[in-house]
mmCIF file of C-alpha atoms in Angstrom:
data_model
loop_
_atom_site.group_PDB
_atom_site.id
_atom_site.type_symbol
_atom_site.label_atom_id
_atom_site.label_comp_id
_atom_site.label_asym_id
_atom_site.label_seq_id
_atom_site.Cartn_x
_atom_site.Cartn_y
_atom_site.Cartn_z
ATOM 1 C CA UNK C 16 0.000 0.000 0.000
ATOM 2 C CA UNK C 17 2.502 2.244 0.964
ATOM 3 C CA UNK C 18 4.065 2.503 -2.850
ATOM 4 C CA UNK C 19 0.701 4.082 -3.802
ATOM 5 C CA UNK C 20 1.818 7.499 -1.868
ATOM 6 C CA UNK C 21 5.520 7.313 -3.907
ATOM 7 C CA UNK C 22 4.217 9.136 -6.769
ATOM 8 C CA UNK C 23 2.421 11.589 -5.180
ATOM 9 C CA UNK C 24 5.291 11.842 -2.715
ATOM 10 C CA UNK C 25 7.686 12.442 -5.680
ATOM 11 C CA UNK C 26 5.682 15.343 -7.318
ATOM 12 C CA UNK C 27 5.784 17.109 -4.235
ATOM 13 C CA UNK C 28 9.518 16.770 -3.504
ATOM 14 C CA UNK C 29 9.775 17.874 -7.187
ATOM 15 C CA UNK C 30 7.745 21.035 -6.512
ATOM 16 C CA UNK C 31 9.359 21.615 -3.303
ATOM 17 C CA UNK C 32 12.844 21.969 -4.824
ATOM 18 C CA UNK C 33 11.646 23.997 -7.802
ATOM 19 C CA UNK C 34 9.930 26.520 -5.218
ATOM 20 C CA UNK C 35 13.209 26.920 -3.391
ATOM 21 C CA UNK C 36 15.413 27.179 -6.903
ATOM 22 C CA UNK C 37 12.693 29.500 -7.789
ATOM 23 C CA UNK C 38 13.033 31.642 -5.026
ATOM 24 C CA UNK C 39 16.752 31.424 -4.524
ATOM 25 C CA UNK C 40 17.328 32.650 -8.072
ATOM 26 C CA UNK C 41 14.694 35.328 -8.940
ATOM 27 C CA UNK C 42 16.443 37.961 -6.549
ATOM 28 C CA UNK C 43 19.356 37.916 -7.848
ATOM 29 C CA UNK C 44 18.195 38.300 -11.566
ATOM 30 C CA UNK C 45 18.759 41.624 -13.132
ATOM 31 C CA UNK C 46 18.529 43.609 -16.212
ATOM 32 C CA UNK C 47 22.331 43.303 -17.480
ATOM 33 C CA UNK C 48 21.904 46.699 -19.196
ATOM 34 C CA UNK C 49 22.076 47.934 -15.850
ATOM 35 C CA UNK C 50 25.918 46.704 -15.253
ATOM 36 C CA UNK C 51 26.970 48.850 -18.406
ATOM 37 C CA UNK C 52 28.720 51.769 -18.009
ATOM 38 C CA UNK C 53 28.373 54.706 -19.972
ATOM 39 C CA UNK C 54 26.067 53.446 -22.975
ATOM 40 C CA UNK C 55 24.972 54.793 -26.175
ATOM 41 C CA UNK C 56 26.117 57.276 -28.672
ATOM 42 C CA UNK C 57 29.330 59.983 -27.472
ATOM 43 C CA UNK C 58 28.494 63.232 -28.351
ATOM 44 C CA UNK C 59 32.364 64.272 -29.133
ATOM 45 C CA UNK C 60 32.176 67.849 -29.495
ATOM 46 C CA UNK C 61 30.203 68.121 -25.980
ATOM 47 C CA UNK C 62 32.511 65.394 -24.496
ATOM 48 C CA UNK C 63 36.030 65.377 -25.818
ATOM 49 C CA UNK C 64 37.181 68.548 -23.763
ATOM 50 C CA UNK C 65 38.354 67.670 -20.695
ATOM 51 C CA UNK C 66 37.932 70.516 -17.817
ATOM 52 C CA UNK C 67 40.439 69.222 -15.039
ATOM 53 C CA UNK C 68 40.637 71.773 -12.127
ATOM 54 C CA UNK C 69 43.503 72.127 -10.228
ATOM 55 C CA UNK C 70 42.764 70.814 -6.518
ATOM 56 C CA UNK C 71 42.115 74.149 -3.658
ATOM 57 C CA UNK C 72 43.292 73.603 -0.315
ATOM 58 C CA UNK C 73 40.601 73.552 1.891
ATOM 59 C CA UNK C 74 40.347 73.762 6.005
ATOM 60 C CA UNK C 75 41.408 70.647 7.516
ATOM 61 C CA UNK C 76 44.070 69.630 5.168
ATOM 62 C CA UNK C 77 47.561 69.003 5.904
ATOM 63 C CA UNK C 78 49.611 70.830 3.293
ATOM 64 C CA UNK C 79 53.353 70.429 2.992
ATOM 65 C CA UNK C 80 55.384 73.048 1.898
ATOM 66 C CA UNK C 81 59.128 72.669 1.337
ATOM 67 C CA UNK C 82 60.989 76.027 -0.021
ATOM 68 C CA UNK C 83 64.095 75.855 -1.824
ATOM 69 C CA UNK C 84 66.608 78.761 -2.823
ATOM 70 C CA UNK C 85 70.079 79.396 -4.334
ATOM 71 C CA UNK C 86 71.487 79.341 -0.778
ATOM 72 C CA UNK C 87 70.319 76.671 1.288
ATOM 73 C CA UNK C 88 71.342 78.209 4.601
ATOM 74 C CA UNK C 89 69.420 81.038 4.127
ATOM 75 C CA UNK C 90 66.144 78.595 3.138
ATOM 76 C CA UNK C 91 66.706 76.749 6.021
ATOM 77 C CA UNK C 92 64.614 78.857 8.771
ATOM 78 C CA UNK C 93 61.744 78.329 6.634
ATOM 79 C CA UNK C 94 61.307 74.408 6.450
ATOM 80 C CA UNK C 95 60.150 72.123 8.845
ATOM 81 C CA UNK C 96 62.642 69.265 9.661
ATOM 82 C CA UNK C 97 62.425 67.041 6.678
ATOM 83 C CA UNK C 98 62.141 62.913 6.607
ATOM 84 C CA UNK C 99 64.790 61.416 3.991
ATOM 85 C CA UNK C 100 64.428 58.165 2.377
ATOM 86 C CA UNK C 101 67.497 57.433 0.466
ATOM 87 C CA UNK C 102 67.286 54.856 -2.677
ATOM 88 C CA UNK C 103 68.581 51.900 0.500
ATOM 89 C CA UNK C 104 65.304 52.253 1.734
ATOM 90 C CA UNK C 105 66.612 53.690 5.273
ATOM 91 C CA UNK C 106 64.697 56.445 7.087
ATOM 92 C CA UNK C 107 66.083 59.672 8.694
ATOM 93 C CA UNK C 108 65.231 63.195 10.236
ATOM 94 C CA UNK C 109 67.282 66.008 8.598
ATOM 95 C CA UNK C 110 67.649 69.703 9.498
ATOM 96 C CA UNK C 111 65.465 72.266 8.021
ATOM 97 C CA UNK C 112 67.464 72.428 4.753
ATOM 98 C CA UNK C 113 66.203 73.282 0.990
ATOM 99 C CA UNK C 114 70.045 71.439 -0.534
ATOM 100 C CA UNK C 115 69.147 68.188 -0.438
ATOM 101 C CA UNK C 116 69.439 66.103 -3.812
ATOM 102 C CA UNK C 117 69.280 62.366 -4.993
ATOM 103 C CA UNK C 118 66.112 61.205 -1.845
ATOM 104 C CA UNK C 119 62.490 61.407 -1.250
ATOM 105 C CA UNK C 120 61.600 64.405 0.689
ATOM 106 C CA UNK C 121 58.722 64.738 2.409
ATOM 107 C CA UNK C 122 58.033 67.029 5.854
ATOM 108 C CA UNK C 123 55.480 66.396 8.664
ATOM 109 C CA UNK C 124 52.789 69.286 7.152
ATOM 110 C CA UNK C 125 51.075 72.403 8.249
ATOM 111 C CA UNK C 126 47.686 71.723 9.606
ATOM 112 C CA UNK C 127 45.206 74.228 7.768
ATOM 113 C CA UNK C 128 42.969 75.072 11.056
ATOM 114 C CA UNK C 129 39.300 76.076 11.241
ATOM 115 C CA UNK C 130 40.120 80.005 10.244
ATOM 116 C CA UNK C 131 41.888 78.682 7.119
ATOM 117 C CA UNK C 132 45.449 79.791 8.454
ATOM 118 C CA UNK C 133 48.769 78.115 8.832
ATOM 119 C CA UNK C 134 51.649 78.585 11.360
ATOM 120 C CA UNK C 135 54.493 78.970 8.627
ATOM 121 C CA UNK C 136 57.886 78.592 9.417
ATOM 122 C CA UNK C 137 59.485 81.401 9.457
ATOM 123 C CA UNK C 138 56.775 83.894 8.490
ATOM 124 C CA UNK C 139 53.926 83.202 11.033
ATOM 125 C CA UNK C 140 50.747 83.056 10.607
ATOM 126 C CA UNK C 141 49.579 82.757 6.929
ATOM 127 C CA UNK C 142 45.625 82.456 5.519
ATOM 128 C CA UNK C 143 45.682 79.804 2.488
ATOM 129 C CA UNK C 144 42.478 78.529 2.518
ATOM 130 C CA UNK C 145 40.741 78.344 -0.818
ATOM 131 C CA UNK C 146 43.860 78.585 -2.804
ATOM 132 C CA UNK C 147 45.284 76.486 -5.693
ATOM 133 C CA UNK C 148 49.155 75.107 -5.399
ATOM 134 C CA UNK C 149 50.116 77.708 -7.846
ATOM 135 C CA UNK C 150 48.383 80.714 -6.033
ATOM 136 C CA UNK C 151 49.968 79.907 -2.578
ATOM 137 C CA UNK C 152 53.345 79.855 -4.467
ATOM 138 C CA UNK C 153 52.656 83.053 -5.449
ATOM 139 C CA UNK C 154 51.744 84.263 -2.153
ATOM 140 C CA UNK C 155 55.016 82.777 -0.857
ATOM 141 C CA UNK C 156 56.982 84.113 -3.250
ATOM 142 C CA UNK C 157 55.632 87.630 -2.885
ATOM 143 C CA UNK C 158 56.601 87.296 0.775
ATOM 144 C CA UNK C 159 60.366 85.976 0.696
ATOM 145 C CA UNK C 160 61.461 87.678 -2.697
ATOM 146 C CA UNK C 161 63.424 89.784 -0.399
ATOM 147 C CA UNK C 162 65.189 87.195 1.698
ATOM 148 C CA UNK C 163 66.372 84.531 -0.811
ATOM 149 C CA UNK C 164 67.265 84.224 -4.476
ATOM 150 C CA UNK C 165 65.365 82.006 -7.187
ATOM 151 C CA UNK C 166 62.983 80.559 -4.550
ATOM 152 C CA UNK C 167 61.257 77.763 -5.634
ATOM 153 C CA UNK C 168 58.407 75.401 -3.659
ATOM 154 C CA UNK C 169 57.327 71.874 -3.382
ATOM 155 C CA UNK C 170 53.561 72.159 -2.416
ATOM 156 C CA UNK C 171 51.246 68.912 -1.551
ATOM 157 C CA UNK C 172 48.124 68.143 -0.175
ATOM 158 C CA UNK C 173 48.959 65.004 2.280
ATOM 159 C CA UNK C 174 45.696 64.231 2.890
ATOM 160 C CA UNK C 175 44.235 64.109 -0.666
ATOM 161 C CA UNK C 176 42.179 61.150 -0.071
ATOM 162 C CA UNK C 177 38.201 59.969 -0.527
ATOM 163 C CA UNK C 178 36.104 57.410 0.173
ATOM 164 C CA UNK C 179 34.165 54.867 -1.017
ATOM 165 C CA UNK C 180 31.177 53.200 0.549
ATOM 166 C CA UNK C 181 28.280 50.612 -0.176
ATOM 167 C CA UNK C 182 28.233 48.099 -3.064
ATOM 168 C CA UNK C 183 31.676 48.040 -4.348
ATOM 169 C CA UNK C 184 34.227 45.249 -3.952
ATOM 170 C CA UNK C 185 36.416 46.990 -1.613
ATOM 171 C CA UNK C 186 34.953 49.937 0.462
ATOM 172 C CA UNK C 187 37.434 52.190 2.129
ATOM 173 C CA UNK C 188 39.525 55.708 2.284
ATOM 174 C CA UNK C 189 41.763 55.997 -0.675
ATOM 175 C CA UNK C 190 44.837 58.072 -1.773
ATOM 176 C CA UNK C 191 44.450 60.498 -4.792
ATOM 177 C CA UNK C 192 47.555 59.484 -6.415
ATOM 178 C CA UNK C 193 48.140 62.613 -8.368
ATOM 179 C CA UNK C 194 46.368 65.845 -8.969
ATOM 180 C CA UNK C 195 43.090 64.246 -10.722
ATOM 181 C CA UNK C 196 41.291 61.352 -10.623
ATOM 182 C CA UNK C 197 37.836 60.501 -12.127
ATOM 183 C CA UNK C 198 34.937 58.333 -10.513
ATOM 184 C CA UNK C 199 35.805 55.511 -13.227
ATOM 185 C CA UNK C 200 39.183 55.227 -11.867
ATOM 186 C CA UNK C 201 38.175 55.376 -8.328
ATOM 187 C CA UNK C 202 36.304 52.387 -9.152
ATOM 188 C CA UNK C 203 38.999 50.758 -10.640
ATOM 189 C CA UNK C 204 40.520 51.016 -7.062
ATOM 190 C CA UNK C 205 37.642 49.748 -4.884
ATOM 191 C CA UNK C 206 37.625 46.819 -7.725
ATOM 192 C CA UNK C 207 34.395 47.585 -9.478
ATOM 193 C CA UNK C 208 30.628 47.743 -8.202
ATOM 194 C CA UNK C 209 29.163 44.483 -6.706
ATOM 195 C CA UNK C 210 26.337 43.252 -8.559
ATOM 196 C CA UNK C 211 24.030 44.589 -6.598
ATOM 197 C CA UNK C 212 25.503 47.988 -7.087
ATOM 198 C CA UNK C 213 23.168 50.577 -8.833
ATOM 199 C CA UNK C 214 25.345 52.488 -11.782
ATOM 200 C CA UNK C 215 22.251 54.829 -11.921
ATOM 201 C CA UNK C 216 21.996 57.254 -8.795
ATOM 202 C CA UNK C 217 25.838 57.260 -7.196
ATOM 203 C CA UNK C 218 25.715 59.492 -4.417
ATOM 204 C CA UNK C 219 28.717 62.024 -4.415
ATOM 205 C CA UNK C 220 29.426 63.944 -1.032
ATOM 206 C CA UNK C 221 31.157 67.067 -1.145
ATOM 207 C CA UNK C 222 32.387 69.919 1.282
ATOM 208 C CA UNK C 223 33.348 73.136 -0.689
ATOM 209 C CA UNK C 224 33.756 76.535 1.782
ATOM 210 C CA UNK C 225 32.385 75.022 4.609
ATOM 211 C CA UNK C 226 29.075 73.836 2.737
ATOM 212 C CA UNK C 227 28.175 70.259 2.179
ATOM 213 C CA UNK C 228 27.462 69.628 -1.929
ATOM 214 C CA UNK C 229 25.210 66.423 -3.023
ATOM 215 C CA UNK C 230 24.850 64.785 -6.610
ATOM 216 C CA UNK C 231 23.987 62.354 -7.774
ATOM 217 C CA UNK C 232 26.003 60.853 -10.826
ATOM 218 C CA UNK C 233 24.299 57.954 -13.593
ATOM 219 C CA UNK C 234 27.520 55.633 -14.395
ATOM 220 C CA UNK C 235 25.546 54.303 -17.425
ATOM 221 C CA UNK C 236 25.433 57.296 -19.410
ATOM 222 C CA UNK C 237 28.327 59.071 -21.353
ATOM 223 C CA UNK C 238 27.054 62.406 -20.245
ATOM 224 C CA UNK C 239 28.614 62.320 -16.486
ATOM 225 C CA UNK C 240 32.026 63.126 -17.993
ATOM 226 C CA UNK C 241 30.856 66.671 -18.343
ATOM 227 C CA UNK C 242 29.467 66.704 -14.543
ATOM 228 C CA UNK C 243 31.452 68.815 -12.289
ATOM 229 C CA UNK C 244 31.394 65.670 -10.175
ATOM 230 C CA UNK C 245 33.078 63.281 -12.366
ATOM 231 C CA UNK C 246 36.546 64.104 -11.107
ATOM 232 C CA UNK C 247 37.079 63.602 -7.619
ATOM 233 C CA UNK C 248 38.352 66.320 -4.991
ATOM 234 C CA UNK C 249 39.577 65.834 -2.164
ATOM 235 C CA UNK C 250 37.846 64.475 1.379
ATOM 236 C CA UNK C 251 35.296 63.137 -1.268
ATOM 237 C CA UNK C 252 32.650 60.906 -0.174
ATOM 238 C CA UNK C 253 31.134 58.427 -2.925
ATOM 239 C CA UNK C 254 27.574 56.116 -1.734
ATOM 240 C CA UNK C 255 27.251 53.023 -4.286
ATOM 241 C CA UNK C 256 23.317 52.143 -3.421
ATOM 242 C CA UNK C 257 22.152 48.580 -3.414
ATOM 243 C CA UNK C 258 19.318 47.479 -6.071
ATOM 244 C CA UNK C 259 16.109 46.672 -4.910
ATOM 245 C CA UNK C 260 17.032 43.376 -5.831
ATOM 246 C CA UNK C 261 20.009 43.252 -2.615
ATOM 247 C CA UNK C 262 17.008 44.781 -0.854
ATOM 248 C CA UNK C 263 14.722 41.792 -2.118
ATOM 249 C CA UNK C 264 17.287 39.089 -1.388
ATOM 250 C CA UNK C 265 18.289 40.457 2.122
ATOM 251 C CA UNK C 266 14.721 40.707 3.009
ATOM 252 C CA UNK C 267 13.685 38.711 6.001
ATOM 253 C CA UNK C 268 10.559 37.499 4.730
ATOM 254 C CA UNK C 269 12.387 36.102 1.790
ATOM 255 C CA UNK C 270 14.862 34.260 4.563
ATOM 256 C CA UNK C 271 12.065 33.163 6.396
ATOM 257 C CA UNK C 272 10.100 32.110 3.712
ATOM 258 C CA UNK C 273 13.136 30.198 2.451
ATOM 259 C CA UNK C 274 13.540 28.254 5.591
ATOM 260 C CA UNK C 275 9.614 26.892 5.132
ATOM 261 C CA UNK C 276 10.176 25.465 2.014
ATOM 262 C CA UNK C 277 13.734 23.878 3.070
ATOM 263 C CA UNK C 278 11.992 22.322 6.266
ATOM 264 C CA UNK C 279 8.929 21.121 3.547
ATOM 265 C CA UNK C 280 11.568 19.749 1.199
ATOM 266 C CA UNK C 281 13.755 17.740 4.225
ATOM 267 C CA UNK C 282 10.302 16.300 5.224
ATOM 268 C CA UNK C 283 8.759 15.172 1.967
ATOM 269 C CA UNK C 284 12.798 13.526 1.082
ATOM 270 C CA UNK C 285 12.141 11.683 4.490
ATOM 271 C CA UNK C 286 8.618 10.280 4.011
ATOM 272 C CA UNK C 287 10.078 9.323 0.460
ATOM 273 C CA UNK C 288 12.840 7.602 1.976
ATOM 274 C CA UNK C 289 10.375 5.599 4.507
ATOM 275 C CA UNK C 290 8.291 4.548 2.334
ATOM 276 C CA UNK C 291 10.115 3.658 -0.813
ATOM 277 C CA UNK C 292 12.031 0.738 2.049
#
């Protein structure tokens, strides 16, 4: 008798599992338009200029400034103590001294405080924020003209950094490593958007003069290279949203309803098992 409930105990096993393929698979489907970046036609005349700004010191940055001069003794009140890394790879402290040649320079930074000033060596107290690299070499050039011959600066922003957070590969705080740097690159270094990720509505976060800036930037379309967005600043902060399909897949009625049909298909496989003996 009891090989008259196989077949109907067989159908619903087979139902079972297609419910739970069914319902571990639709969520994660998706549109794989939506994974393309920048589709469509270029328009080249609109696109093919390329307006890179040159990156504006901004309160809260550390800023190092080395100054360098025809006579290194007389540059040498005006530099903080400089770190040396030689081509051995060893570390040192030297003096305050413009003459060095042949190493990697690099000094511990002025701190750009909440007035937008700097404690310069040397000079005091010095207002520089909002201004480019090549306007506060100006400014310091104006100001020691008449203390030292052919002076010269190395100016950089050591905290030119940004972030990246939500559905990329690897979210974190990441160096600028040069003067520009796109939102395509940027992605390049948090390893691409998850599939989840939606190339449609990034989020960019941005402070400019003490204001906070939003936009919101669509990956799939050409036109963002021509959004004042689409190169990065620094202290940047860049949201990758989840899809409503993460949002469907993470759901806890989805989980829950998942466990029902595992605990339906581990019974019917049992009665199966009993009754086939």
């Amino acid at each position: 008798m009891t090989f008259k409930f196989l077949p109907l105990l067989r159908q619903i096993l087979y139902t079972s599992t297609t419910i739970l393929l069914l319902a571990l698979f639709l969520p994660s489907c998706v549109n794989t338009r939506h994974l393309v970046y920048m589709q469509g036609s270029f328009d080249t005349a609109k696109l093919s200029k390329v307006n890179l700004t040159e990156p504006v010191i901004q309160k809260g940055d550390l800023v190092s400034i080395i100054v360098y001069s025809d006579n290194p003794e007389a540059t040498r009140i005006y530099n903080q103590a400089l770190i040396t890394t030689g081509s051995t790879g060893g570390a040192g402290t030297e003096g305050a001294t413009s003459g060095l040649t042949g190493a990697n320079l690099s000094a511990p930074g002025y701190p750009v405080d909440e007035n937008g000033n700097i404690e310069f060596q040397g000079l005091g107290l010095l207002h520089i924020d909002s201004l480019t690299r090549s306007a506060l070499k100006d400014t310091l050039t104006n100001r020691l003209k008449d203390y030292l011959t052919n002076v010269y600066f190395s100016i950089r922003i050591l905290n030119h950094r940004f972030t990246m957070l939500g559905e990329v590969q690897k979210p974190g705080i990441y160096s600028i490593p040069g003067d520009h740097l796109n939102i395509l690159e940027a992605l390049g270094m948090a390893g691409d958007m998850t599939f989840y990720g939606r190339r449609d509505n990034v989020l960019v976060v941005r402070e400019t003069d003490g204001k906070r800036e939003f936009a919101r930037l669509d990956l799939t379309k050409p036109e963002i290279m021509a959004s004042p967005y689409f190169y990065l600043q620094q202290n940047d902060v860049v949201v990758f949203e989840p899809s409503k399909k993460k949002v469907a897949a993470n759901d806890q009625t989805t989980v829950r309803n998942l466990t029902i049909v595992t605990s339906i298909i581990t019974t019917f496989a049992l009665l199966y098992t009993i009754f086939k003996k």
